[in-house]
Amino acid sequence: MENKPSAFQNLINEANKHVKNGMIPIYGLEDTGGYGRSLAVFLLEKGQMVKEVNPALSHSERKNYPTIQKSDSWDAYCIACVLLSKLKTLPDANPQDLHWTIQQLVNRRDAVVKSLTSNLNQLHTQLNHHYPSYRKFFAKVEGRTALVFWEKYPAPYLLAEVTAEELAAVLRIPSHNACSTRKAQEILALVEKDGDTKRAYQETRDFIVREMVKDIRFKQEQIAGLEQQMKNVVGFLGYKLETMPGIDTVTACALISNIGDINRFPNSDKLARFAGIAPVKFSSGGKGKEQKSRQGNRELHGIFYFLAVQQIQTAKDSGVPRNPVFHEYYQRKVEEGKTKVQAIVCVMRRLVNIIYGMMKNKKAYKMPTLPLKKAI
């Protein structure tokens, strides 16, 4: 059958031919979040029982045979074997439109950010030839004021007859009057110091720079629009993840899209295992040890890792930690003899507990107070 709603009823009709009195058909789907999602939604709307089969289980079943095969019919057979042997432990399929939509927004933003990064790298390459000292012009190459400059003056020869006051007048509007005549003089001085960089076919390369600027500006607008949509959609869930330092709307949506419905995890230990943060025990004959897990959702694992790093960071100037409680906890684990990597894993595990509780109870994060140390 084709993977479209109009053909899904044919599957139910075919399955009902094999249903005898007192029997209930159970459908096992390997991909209930991707191509199989539409089928899962249709079956559930029709009151059918649908189980979600982890691809790792069907892959393991496929490797249990002397000759490893790979075809649609054989994949279906392996999924059916998993469904029979692990029926009581397989989770019920529960595709939810809100979580799915958030995941689509996260994927789309990631794709646009990746494209923007590629455009920025190309712009750096062009500017390196045109303006050798371009990094000293502006704080950010992709900033609003910088983009206006690159678009109007993609190459130094276009500044030959431009005075400092004229350049400042051009830059004052995008910089909201923050760019002074002095700043314009510094740019012109750097350009003069770099020397003549004009080469043959310069107009063509100027066209390329202007096209890049337009594309970068468009990508920035796309990202801003996607983040606004994220903010609107995530509000329907009632979570307050942004109240924790280091979590913005983008990070909150990334957590939600990878975790899904928090109610499918009975406790934080299950969530830690799902994220690959909980250790795995390897033993034989009563002897063994716990080792770092390299399984689980690696994208979610990465989110918790970077969030943990942010929690223990300190300001460069003042040395004040972003989160004093986590910073003290990290330092204590290092003093106990753990390596820095192991201490970060401890912070990640504690973050799992906190975020699980925040999502489960829809509570805001409250910064705990550190107990005062007694004087010796």
mmCIF file of C-alpha atoms in Angstrom, residues 32 52-56 91 99 103 254-280 293-304 348-349 352 355-356 359:
data_model
loop_
_atom_site.group_PDB
_atom_site.id
_atom_site.type_symbol
_atom_site.label_atom_id
_atom_site.label_comp_id
_atom_site.label_asym_id
_atom_site.label_seq_id
_atom_site.Cartn_x
_atom_site.Cartn_y
_atom_site.Cartn_z
ATOM 1 C CA THR A 32 6.103 6.612 14.664
ATOM 2 C CA GLU A 52 6.211 1.594 19.028
ATOM 3 C CA VAL A 53 9.154 -0.654 18.130
ATOM 4 C CA ASN A 54 12.584 0.824 18.785
ATOM 5 C CA PRO A 55 14.772 0.526 15.634
ATOM 6 C CA ALA A 56 17.586 -0.828 17.832
ATOM 7 C CA PRO A 91 5.500 1.444 24.717
ATOM 8 C CA HIS A 99 5.490 17.952 20.254
ATOM 9 C CA GLN A 103 10.371 19.164 16.578
ATOM 10 C CA ALA A 254 15.335 21.436 21.721
ATOM 11 C CA LEU A 255 14.784 19.711 25.088
ATOM 12 C CA ILE A 256 11.054 19.286 24.472
ATOM 13 C CA SER A 257 11.482 18.003 20.911
ATOM 14 C CA ASN A 258 13.922 15.295 22.037
ATOM 15 C CA ILE A 259 12.160 14.336 25.283
ATOM 16 C CA GLY A 260 8.632 14.429 23.894
ATOM 17 C CA ASP A 261 5.822 13.804 26.345
ATOM 18 C CA ILE A 262 7.442 13.840 29.781
ATOM 19 C CA ASN A 263 4.720 11.546 31.129
ATOM 20 C CA ARG A 264 6.152 8.608 29.195
ATOM 21 C CA PHE A 265 9.029 8.570 31.700
ATOM 22 C CA PRO A 266 7.887 7.280 35.130
ATOM 23 C CA ASN A 267 10.903 8.868 36.853
ATOM 24 C CA SER A 268 14.060 10.872 36.197
ATOM 25 C CA ASP A 269 16.173 7.697 36.117
ATOM 26 C CA LYS A 270 14.369 6.594 32.958
ATOM 27 C CA LEU A 271 14.979 9.998 31.376
ATOM 28 C CA ALA A 272 18.679 9.815 32.288
ATOM 29 C CA ARG A 273 18.914 6.384 30.690
ATOM 30 C CA PHE A 274 17.103 7.672 27.592
ATOM 31 C CA ALA A 275 19.629 10.529 27.302
ATOM 32 C CA GLY A 276 22.592 8.175 27.744
ATOM 33 C CA ILE A 277 23.680 9.889 30.978
ATOM 34 C CA ALA A 278 23.077 7.022 33.398
ATOM 35 C CA PRO A 279 26.021 4.563 33.658
ATOM 36 C CA VAL A 280 25.739 1.022 32.332
ATOM 37 C CA SER A 293 27.016 4.849 28.366
ATOM 38 C CA ARG A 294 27.437 5.628 24.691
ATOM 39 C CA GLN A 295 23.861 4.753 23.889
ATOM 40 C CA GLY A 296 20.676 6.749 24.238
ATOM 41 C CA ASN A 297 19.635 9.937 22.494
ATOM 42 C CA ARG A 298 22.970 11.571 21.656
ATOM 43 C CA GLU A 299 21.408 14.876 20.656
ATOM 44 C CA LEU A 300 19.676 15.135 24.026
ATOM 45 C CA HIS A 301 22.930 14.089 25.679
ATOM 46 C CA GLY A 302 24.674 16.977 23.926
ATOM 47 C CA ILE A 303 22.056 19.470 25.084
ATOM 48 C CA PHE A 304 22.522 18.423 28.709
ATOM 49 C CA MET A 348 24.336 16.607 33.912
ATOM 50 C CA ARG A 349 22.687 13.941 36.050
ATOM 51 C CA VAL A 352 18.136 15.719 34.489
ATOM 52 C CA ILE A 355 14.418 19.490 34.404
ATOM 53 C CA TYR A 356 12.337 16.339 34.834
ATOM 54 C CA MET A 359 8.463 19.565 33.165
#
